[in-house]
PDB file of N, CA and C in Angstrom:
ATOM      1  N   MET A   1     -35.628 -90.575  26.523  1.00  0.00           N
ATOM      2  CA  MET A   1     -34.264 -91.443  26.092  1.00  0.00           C
ATOM      3  C   MET A   1     -35.103 -92.294  25.131  1.00  0.00           C
ATOM      4  N   GLU A   2     -34.297 -92.616  23.655  1.00  0.00           N
ATOM      5  CA  GLU A   2     -34.819 -93.257  22.588  1.00  0.00           C
ATOM      6  C   GLU A   2     -33.830 -94.100  22.200  1.00  0.00           C
ATOM      7  N   ILE A   3     -34.102 -95.402  21.559  1.00  0.00           N
ATOM      8  CA  ILE A   3     -33.268 -96.107  21.117  1.00  0.00           C
ATOM      9  C   ILE A   3     -33.107 -95.975  19.534  1.00  0.00           C
ATOM     10  N   GLN A   4     -31.522 -95.819  19.176  1.00  0.00           N
ATOM     11  CA  GLN A   4     -31.458 -95.655  17.847  1.00  0.00           C
ATOM     12  C   GLN A   4     -30.587 -96.472  17.386  1.00  0.00           C
ATOM     13  N   THR A   5     -30.479 -96.849  16.069  1.00  0.00           N
ATOM     14  CA  THR A   5     -29.474 -97.799  15.487  1.00  0.00           C
ATOM     15  C   THR A   5     -28.589 -97.223  14.669  1.00  0.00           C
ATOM     16  N   TYR A   6     -27.321 -97.470  14.904  1.00  0.00           N
ATOM     17  CA  TYR A   6     -25.993 -96.774  14.099  1.00  0.00           C
ATOM     18  C   TYR A   6     -25.600 -97.858  13.349  1.00  0.00           C
ATOM     19  N   LEU A   7     -24.818 -97.725  12.113  1.00  0.00           N
ATOM     20  CA  LEU A   7     -23.870 -98.480  11.458  1.00  0.00           C
ATOM     21  C   LEU A   7     -22.531 -98.521  12.120  1.00  0.00           C
ATOM     22  N   VAL A   8     -21.955 -99.694  12.213  1.00  0.00           N
ATOM     23  CA  VAL A   8     -20.612-100.007  12.312  1.00  0.00           C
ATOM     24  C   VAL A   8     -20.164-100.162  10.914  1.00  0.00           C
ATOM     25  N   SER A   9     -18.923 -99.489  10.728  1.00  0.00           N
ATOM     26  CA  SER A   9     -18.204 -99.535   9.221  1.00  0.00           C
ATOM     27  C   SER A   9     -17.252-100.777   9.301  1.00  0.00           C
ATOM     28  N   SER A  10     -17.060-101.163   8.325  1.00  0.00           N
ATOM     29  CA  SER A  10     -16.209-102.398   8.200  1.00  0.00           C
ATOM     30  C   SER A  10     -14.654-102.430   8.869  1.00  0.00           C
ATOM     31  N   SER A  11     -14.539-101.163   9.443  1.00  0.00           N
ATOM     32  CA  SER A  11     -13.150-100.930  10.039  1.00  0.00           C
ATOM     33  C   SER A  11     -13.645-100.774  11.484  1.00  0.00           C
ATOM     34  N   GLY A  12     -14.784-100.824  11.958  1.00  0.00           N
ATOM     35  CA  GLY A  12     -15.227-100.873  13.282  1.00  0.00           C
ATOM     36  C   GLY A  12     -15.580 -99.638  13.776  1.00  0.00           C
ATOM     37  N   GLN A  13     -15.747 -98.544  12.853  1.00  0.00           N
ATOM     38  CA  GLN A  13     -16.032 -97.224  13.384  1.00  0.00           C
ATOM     39  C   GLN A  13     -17.436 -96.951  13.437  1.00  0.00           C
ATOM     40  N   MET A  14     -17.967 -96.002  14.383  1.00  0.00           N
ATOM     41  CA  MET A  14     -19.404 -95.700  14.362  1.00  0.00           C
ATOM     42  C   MET A  14     -19.300 -94.339  15.212  1.00  0.00           C
ATOM     43  N   SER A  15     -20.459 -93.526  14.763  1.00  0.00           N
ATOM     44  CA  SER A  15     -20.488 -91.864  15.306  1.00  0.00           C
ATOM     45  C   SER A  15     -21.047 -91.881  16.551  1.00  0.00           C
ATOM     46  N   LEU A  16     -20.629 -91.264  17.550  1.00  0.00           N
ATOM     47  CA  LEU A  16     -21.380 -90.726  18.789  1.00  0.00           C
ATOM     48  C   LEU A  16     -22.650 -89.920  18.407  1.00  0.00           C
ATOM     49  N   PRO A  17     -23.815 -90.294  18.822  1.00  0.00           N
ATOM     50  CA  PRO A  17     -24.815 -89.159  18.562  1.00  0.00           C
ATOM     51  C   PRO A  17     -24.523 -87.811  18.985  1.00  0.00           C
ATOM     52  N   ALA A  18     -25.014 -86.917  18.023  1.00  0.00           N
ATOM     53  CA  ALA A  18     -24.774 -85.699  18.343  1.00  0.00           C
ATOM     54  C   ALA A  18     -24.913 -85.044  19.638  1.00  0.00           C
ATOM     55  N   GLY A  19     -26.221 -85.388  20.262  1.00  0.00           N
ATOM     56  CA  GLY A  19     -26.596 -85.121  21.414  1.00  0.00           C
ATOM     57  C   GLY A  19     -25.632 -85.027  22.522  1.00  0.00           C
ATOM     58  N   ALA A  20     -25.268 -86.507  22.531  1.00  0.00           N
ATOM     59  CA  ALA A  20     -24.027 -86.883  23.577  1.00  0.00           C
ATOM     60  C   ALA A  20     -22.762 -86.042  23.468  1.00  0.00           C
ATOM     61  N   ARG A  21     -22.264 -85.765  22.256  1.00  0.00           N
ATOM     62  CA  ARG A  21     -21.180 -85.178  21.736  1.00  0.00           C
ATOM     63  C   ARG A  21     -21.332 -83.879  22.452  1.00  0.00           C
ATOM     64  N   HIS A  22     -22.447 -83.244  22.175  1.00  0.00           N
ATOM     65  CA  HIS A  22     -22.590 -81.685  22.703  1.00  0.00           C
ATOM     66  C   HIS A  22     -22.329 -81.791  24.247  1.00  0.00           C
ATOM     67  N   ARG A  23     -23.121 -82.720  24.929  1.00  0.00           N
ATOM     68  CA  ARG A  23     -23.238 -82.915  26.383  1.00  0.00           C
ATOM     69  C   ARG A  23     -22.016 -83.075  27.012  1.00  0.00           C
ATOM     70  N   TRP A  24     -21.300 -83.712  26.462  1.00  0.00           N
ATOM     71  CA  TRP A  24     -20.115 -84.256  26.878  1.00  0.00           C
ATOM     72  C   TRP A  24     -18.937 -83.403  26.340  1.00  0.00           C
ATOM     73  N   SER A  25     -19.203 -82.565  25.716  1.00  0.00           N
ATOM     74  CA  SER A  25     -18.234 -81.130  25.019  1.00  0.00           C
ATOM     75  C   SER A  25     -17.125 -82.062  24.332  1.00  0.00           C
ATOM     76  N   LEU A  26     -17.597 -82.667  23.432  1.00  0.00           N
ATOM     77  CA  LEU A  26     -17.119 -83.491  22.221  1.00  0.00           C
ATOM     78  C   LEU A  26     -17.182 -83.226  20.975  1.00  0.00           C
ATOM     79  N   ASP A  27     -17.613 -81.831  20.511  1.00  0.00           N
ATOM     80  CA  ASP A  27     -17.906 -81.275  19.148  1.00  0.00           C
ATOM     81  C   ASP A  27     -16.735 -81.346  18.423  1.00  0.00           C
ATOM     82  N   ASP A  28     -15.282 -81.123  18.823  1.00  0.00           N
ATOM     83  CA  ASP A  28     -14.321 -81.226  18.331  1.00  0.00           C
ATOM     84  C   ASP A  28     -13.517 -82.744  18.401  1.00  0.00           C
ATOM     85  N   GLY A  29     -14.327 -83.844  18.924  1.00  0.00           N
ATOM     86  CA  GLY A  29     -13.432 -84.755  19.216  1.00  0.00           C
ATOM     87  C   GLY A  29     -12.929 -85.076  20.872  1.00  0.00           C
ATOM     88  N   GLY A  30     -12.543 -86.032  21.126  1.00  0.00           N
ATOM     89  CA  GLY A  30     -11.841 -86.274  22.448  1.00  0.00           C
ATOM     90  C   GLY A  30     -12.139 -87.712  22.708  1.00  0.00           C
ATOM     91  N   PRO A  31     -11.656 -88.040  24.048  1.00  0.00           N
ATOM     92  CA  PRO A  31     -11.391 -89.413  24.268  1.00  0.00           C
ATOM     93  C   PRO A  31     -12.915 -89.671  25.053  1.00  0.00           C
ATOM     94  N   VAL A  32     -13.338 -91.100  25.075  1.00  0.00           N
ATOM     95  CA  VAL A  32     -14.638 -91.544  25.829  1.00  0.00           C
ATOM     96  C   VAL A  32     -14.046 -92.953  26.435  1.00  0.00           C
ATOM     97  N   ASP A  33     -14.629 -93.412  27.420  1.00  0.00           N
ATOM     98  CA  ASP A  33     -14.506 -94.882  28.070  1.00  0.00           C
ATOM     99  C   ASP A  33     -15.434 -95.898  27.529  1.00  0.00           C
ATOM    100  N   VAL A  34     -15.119 -96.796  26.836  1.00  0.00           N
ATOM    101  CA  VAL A  34     -15.800 -97.928  26.622  1.00  0.00           C
ATOM    102  C   VAL A  34     -15.598 -99.003  27.321  1.00  0.00           C
ATOM    103  N   ILE A  35     -16.856 -99.581  27.949  1.00  0.00           N
ATOM    104  CA  ILE A  35     -17.057-100.862  28.785  1.00  0.00           C
ATOM    105  C   ILE A  35     -17.571-102.043  27.772  1.00  0.00           C
ATOM    106  N   ASP A  36     -16.731-102.984  27.496  1.00  0.00           N
ATOM    107  CA  ASP A  36     -17.341-104.118  26.944  1.00  0.00           C
ATOM    108  C   ASP A  36     -17.853-105.145  28.053  1.00  0.00           C
ATOM    109  N   LEU A  37     -19.233-105.049  27.870  1.00  0.00           N
ATOM    110  CA  LEU A  37     -20.176-105.848  29.308  1.00  0.00           C
ATOM    111  C   LEU A  37     -20.253-107.292  28.846  1.00  0.00           C
ATOM    112  N   GLY A  38     -19.917-107.613  27.598  1.00  0.00           N
ATOM    113  CA  GLY A  38     -20.174-109.050  27.179  1.00  0.00           C
ATOM    114  C   GLY A  38     -21.423-109.112  26.490  1.00  0.00           C
ATOM    115  N   PHE A  39     -22.496-108.683  26.675  1.00  0.00           N
ATOM    116  CA  PHE A  39     -23.670-108.867  25.879  1.00  0.00           C
ATOM    117  C   PHE A  39     -24.029-107.328  25.096  1.00  0.00           C
ATOM    118  N   GLY A  40     -22.977-106.390  25.326  1.00  0.00           N
ATOM    119  CA  GLY A  40     -23.217-105.055  25.013  1.00  0.00           C
ATOM    120  C   GLY A  40     -22.093-104.013  25.054  1.00  0.00           C
ATOM    121  N   VAL A  41     -21.935-103.216  24.470  1.00  0.00           N
ATOM    122  CA  VAL A  41     -20.778-102.094  24.979  1.00  0.00           C
ATOM    123  C   VAL A  41     -21.576-100.902  25.505  1.00  0.00           C
ATOM    124  N   LEU A  42     -20.833-100.473  26.299  1.00  0.00           N
ATOM    125  CA  LEU A  42     -21.371 -99.156  27.257  1.00  0.00           C
ATOM    126  C   LEU A  42     -20.351 -98.205  26.744  1.00  0.00           C
ATOM    127  N   THR A  43     -20.962 -96.709  26.410  1.00  0.00           N
ATOM    128  CA  THR A  43     -19.950 -95.945  26.245  1.00  0.00           C
ATOM    129  C   THR A  43     -20.279 -94.570  27.078  1.00  0.00           C
ATOM    130  N   VAL A  44     -19.333 -94.043  27.779  1.00  0.00           N
ATOM    131  CA  VAL A  44     -19.271 -93.114  28.779  1.00  0.00           C
ATOM    132  C   VAL A  44     -18.587 -91.917  28.579  1.00  0.00           C
ATOM    133  N   PRO A  45     -18.519 -90.970  29.222  1.00  0.00           N
ATOM    134  CA  PRO A  45     -17.676 -89.740  29.200  1.00  0.00           C
ATOM    135  C   PRO A  45     -16.359 -90.180  29.884  1.00  0.00           C
ATOM    136  N   SER A  46     -15.258 -89.603  29.271  1.00  0.00           N
ATOM    137  CA  SER A  46     -13.824 -90.080  29.790  1.00  0.00           C
ATOM    138  C   SER A  46     -13.727 -89.828  31.253  1.00  0.00           C
ATOM    139  N   GLY A  47     -13.107 -90.909  31.747  1.00  0.00           N
ATOM    140  CA  GLY A  47     -12.909 -90.805  33.335  1.00  0.00           C
ATOM    141  C   GLY A  47     -14.220 -91.578  34.079  1.00  0.00           C
ATOM    142  N   GLU A  48     -15.061 -91.653  33.489  1.00  0.00           N
ATOM    143  CA  GLU A  48     -16.642 -92.232  34.332  1.00  0.00           C
ATOM    144  C   GLU A  48     -16.540 -93.605  34.201  1.00  0.00           C
ATOM    145  N   GLY A  49     -15.581 -94.300  33.368  1.00  0.00           N
ATOM    146  CA  GLY A  49     -15.939 -95.979  33.283  1.00  0.00           C
ATOM    147  C   GLY A  49     -15.376 -96.550  34.593  1.00  0.00           C
ATOM    148  N   ARG A  50     -14.470 -95.819  35.299  1.00  0.00           N
ATOM    149  CA  ARG A  50     -13.777 -96.616  36.625  1.00  0.00           C
ATOM    150  C   ARG A  50     -14.762 -96.345  37.653  1.00  0.00           C
ATOM    151  N   LYS A  51     -15.383 -95.372  37.766  1.00  0.00           N
ATOM    152  CA  LYS A  51     -16.253 -94.807  38.445  1.00  0.00           C
ATOM    153  C   LYS A  51     -17.556 -95.799  38.334  1.00  0.00           C
ATOM    154  N   LEU A  52     -18.308 -96.007  37.262  1.00  0.00           N
ATOM    155  CA  LEU A  52     -18.899 -96.597  37.116  1.00  0.00           C
ATOM    156  C   LEU A  52     -19.000 -97.923  37.631  1.00  0.00           C
ATOM    157  N   LEU A  53     -18.012 -98.791  37.056  1.00  0.00           N
ATOM    158  CA  LEU A  53     -17.539 -99.975  37.579  1.00  0.00           C
ATOM    159  C   LEU A  53     -17.366-100.458  39.065  1.00  0.00           C
ATOM    160  N   GLY A  54     -16.767 -99.100  39.755  1.00  0.00           N
ATOM    161  CA  GLY A  54     -16.661 -99.465  41.093  1.00  0.00           C
ATOM    162  C   GLY A  54     -17.931 -99.363  41.986  1.00  0.00           C
ATOM    163  N   ASP A  55     -19.059 -98.754  40.972  1.00  0.00           N
ATOM    164  CA  ASP A  55     -20.283 -98.784  41.588  1.00  0.00           C
ATOM    165  C   ASP A  55     -21.195-100.127  41.559  1.00  0.00           C
ATOM    166  N   LEU A  56     -20.879-100.726  40.509  1.00  0.00           N
ATOM    167  CA  LEU A  56     -21.641-101.974  40.050  1.00  0.00           C
ATOM    168  C   LEU A  56     -21.569-103.092  40.974  1.00  0.00           C
ATOM    169  N   LEU A  57     -22.371-104.018  41.073  1.00  0.00           N
ATOM    170  CA  LEU A  57     -22.335-105.284  42.149  1.00  0.00           C
ATOM    171  C   LEU A  57     -21.802-106.390  41.295  1.00  0.00           C
ATOM    172  N   PRO A  58     -21.170-107.417  41.696  1.00  0.00           N
ATOM    173  CA  PRO A  58     -21.058-108.431  40.811  1.00  0.00           C
ATOM    174  C   PRO A  58     -22.511-109.176  40.963  1.00  0.00           C
ATOM    175  N   ARG A  59     -22.634-110.203  39.887  1.00  0.00           N
ATOM    176  CA  ARG A  59     -24.075-110.863  39.902  1.00  0.00           C
ATOM    177  C   ARG A  59     -24.473-111.658  41.184  1.00  0.00           C
ATOM    178  N   ASP A  60     -23.551-112.361  41.874  1.00  0.00           N
ATOM    179  CA  ASP A  60     -23.679-113.083  43.001  1.00  0.00           C
ATOM    180  C   ASP A  60     -23.914-112.300  44.066  1.00  0.00           C
ATOM    181  N   GLN A  61     -23.352-111.149  44.266  1.00  0.00           N
ATOM    182  CA  GLN A  61     -23.759-110.017  45.149  1.00  0.00           C
ATOM    183  C   GLN A  61     -25.224-109.342  45.073  1.00  0.00           C
ATOM    184  N   HIS A  62     -25.316-109.182  43.853  1.00  0.00           N
ATOM    185  CA  HIS A  62     -26.565-108.474  43.730  1.00  0.00           C
ATOM    186  C   HIS A  62     -27.857-109.361  43.889  1.00  0.00           C
ATOM    187  N   ALA A  63     -27.679-110.771  43.702  1.00  0.00           N
ATOM    188  CA  ALA A  63     -28.516-111.806  44.067  1.00  0.00           C
ATOM    189  C   ALA A  63     -28.775-111.829  45.694  1.00  0.00           C
ATOM    190  N   GLU A  64     -27.681-111.935  46.125  1.00  0.00           N
ATOM    191  CA  GLU A  64     -27.788-111.904  47.712  1.00  0.00           C
ATOM    192  C   GLU A  64     -28.544-110.813  48.205  1.00  0.00           C
ATOM    193  N   PHE A  65     -28.215-109.556  47.820  1.00  0.00           N
ATOM    194  CA  PHE A  65     -29.183-108.334  48.274  1.00  0.00           C
ATOM    195  C   PHE A  65     -30.327-108.400  48.030  1.00  0.00           C
ATOM    196  N   ALA A  66     -30.829-108.973  46.714  1.00  0.00           N
ATOM    197  CA  ALA A  66     -32.365-108.996  46.418  1.00  0.00           C
ATOM    198  C   ALA A  66     -32.914-110.238  47.505  1.00  0.00           C
ATOM    199  N   ARG A  67     -32.188-111.131  47.652  1.00  0.00           N
ATOM    200  CA  ARG A  67     -32.646-112.131  48.793  1.00  0.00           C
ATOM    201  C   ARG A  67     -32.929-111.430  50.014  1.00  0.00           C
ATOM    202  N   THR A  68     -32.176-110.297  50.506  1.00  0.00           N
ATOM    203  CA  THR A  68     -32.372-109.888  51.730  1.00  0.00           C
ATOM    204  C   THR A  68     -33.578-109.042  51.897  1.00  0.00           C
ATOM    205  N   LEU A  69     -34.185-108.606  50.731  1.00  0.00           N
ATOM    206  CA  LEU A  69     -35.441-107.815  50.624  1.00  0.00           C
ATOM    207  C   LEU A  69     -36.601-108.494  50.796  1.00  0.00           C
ATOM    208  N   GLY A  70     -36.672-109.955  50.974  1.00  0.00           N
ATOM    209  CA  GLY A  70     -37.695-110.642  51.212  1.00  0.00           C
ATOM    210  C   GLY A  70     -38.864-110.267  50.295  1.00  0.00           C
ATOM    211  N   ASP A  71     -40.137-110.550  51.273  1.00  0.00           N
ATOM    212  CA  ASP A  71     -41.482-110.403  50.288  1.00  0.00           C
ATOM    213  C   ASP A  71     -42.060-108.856  50.609  1.00  0.00           C
ATOM    214  N   ASP A  72     -41.274-107.972  50.117  1.00  0.00           N
ATOM    215  CA  ASP A  72     -41.681-106.576  50.491  1.00  0.00           C
ATOM    216  C   ASP A  72     -42.492-106.165  49.226  1.00  0.00           C
ATOM    217  N   PRO A  73     -43.749-105.859  49.557  1.00  0.00           N
ATOM    218  CA  PRO A  73     -44.806-105.753  48.687  1.00  0.00           C
ATOM    219  C   PRO A  73     -44.381-104.340  47.852  1.00  0.00           C
ATOM    220  N   ASP A  74     -44.053-103.325  48.337  1.00  0.00           N
ATOM    221  CA  ASP A  74     -43.518-102.373  47.441  1.00  0.00           C
ATOM    222  C   ASP A  74     -42.564-102.723  46.286  1.00  0.00           C
ATOM    223  N   LEU A  75     -42.078-103.804  46.503  1.00  0.00           N
ATOM    224  CA  LEU A  75     -41.002-104.308  45.438  1.00  0.00           C
ATOM    225  C   LEU A  75     -41.604-105.370  44.395  1.00  0.00           C
ATOM    226  N   ALA A  76     -42.687-105.705  44.707  1.00  0.00           N
ATOM    227  CA  ALA A  76     -43.340-106.627  43.903  1.00  0.00           C
ATOM    228  C   ALA A  76     -43.328-106.342  42.404  1.00  0.00           C
ATOM    229  N   THR A  77     -42.977-107.312  41.414  1.00  0.00           N
ATOM    230  CA  THR A  77     -42.993-107.117  40.147  1.00  0.00           C
ATOM    231  C   THR A  77     -44.138-108.166  39.175  1.00  0.00           C
ATOM    232  N   THR A  78     -45.202-108.506  40.224  1.00  0.00           N
ATOM    233  CA  THR A  78     -46.231-109.151  39.536  1.00  0.00           C
ATOM    234  C   THR A  78     -47.327-108.452  39.725  1.00  0.00           C
TER     235      THR A  78
END
């Protein structure tokens, strides 16, 4: 995985990278799902957006889950 920089035109358009177009069978174009996360925009294959949002936890639920992990040394970040 690598980070690439793309230009957005003055009309708000940009290209989906060729690798993603090929993987998602969009060589001739087609729909994608776009999720505005506030801090960024996530583009996923059509039909995957709802499933992805259903799998995400709200921030407060994630924090509560993290607190339940306690002091597990396998999860230490320092």
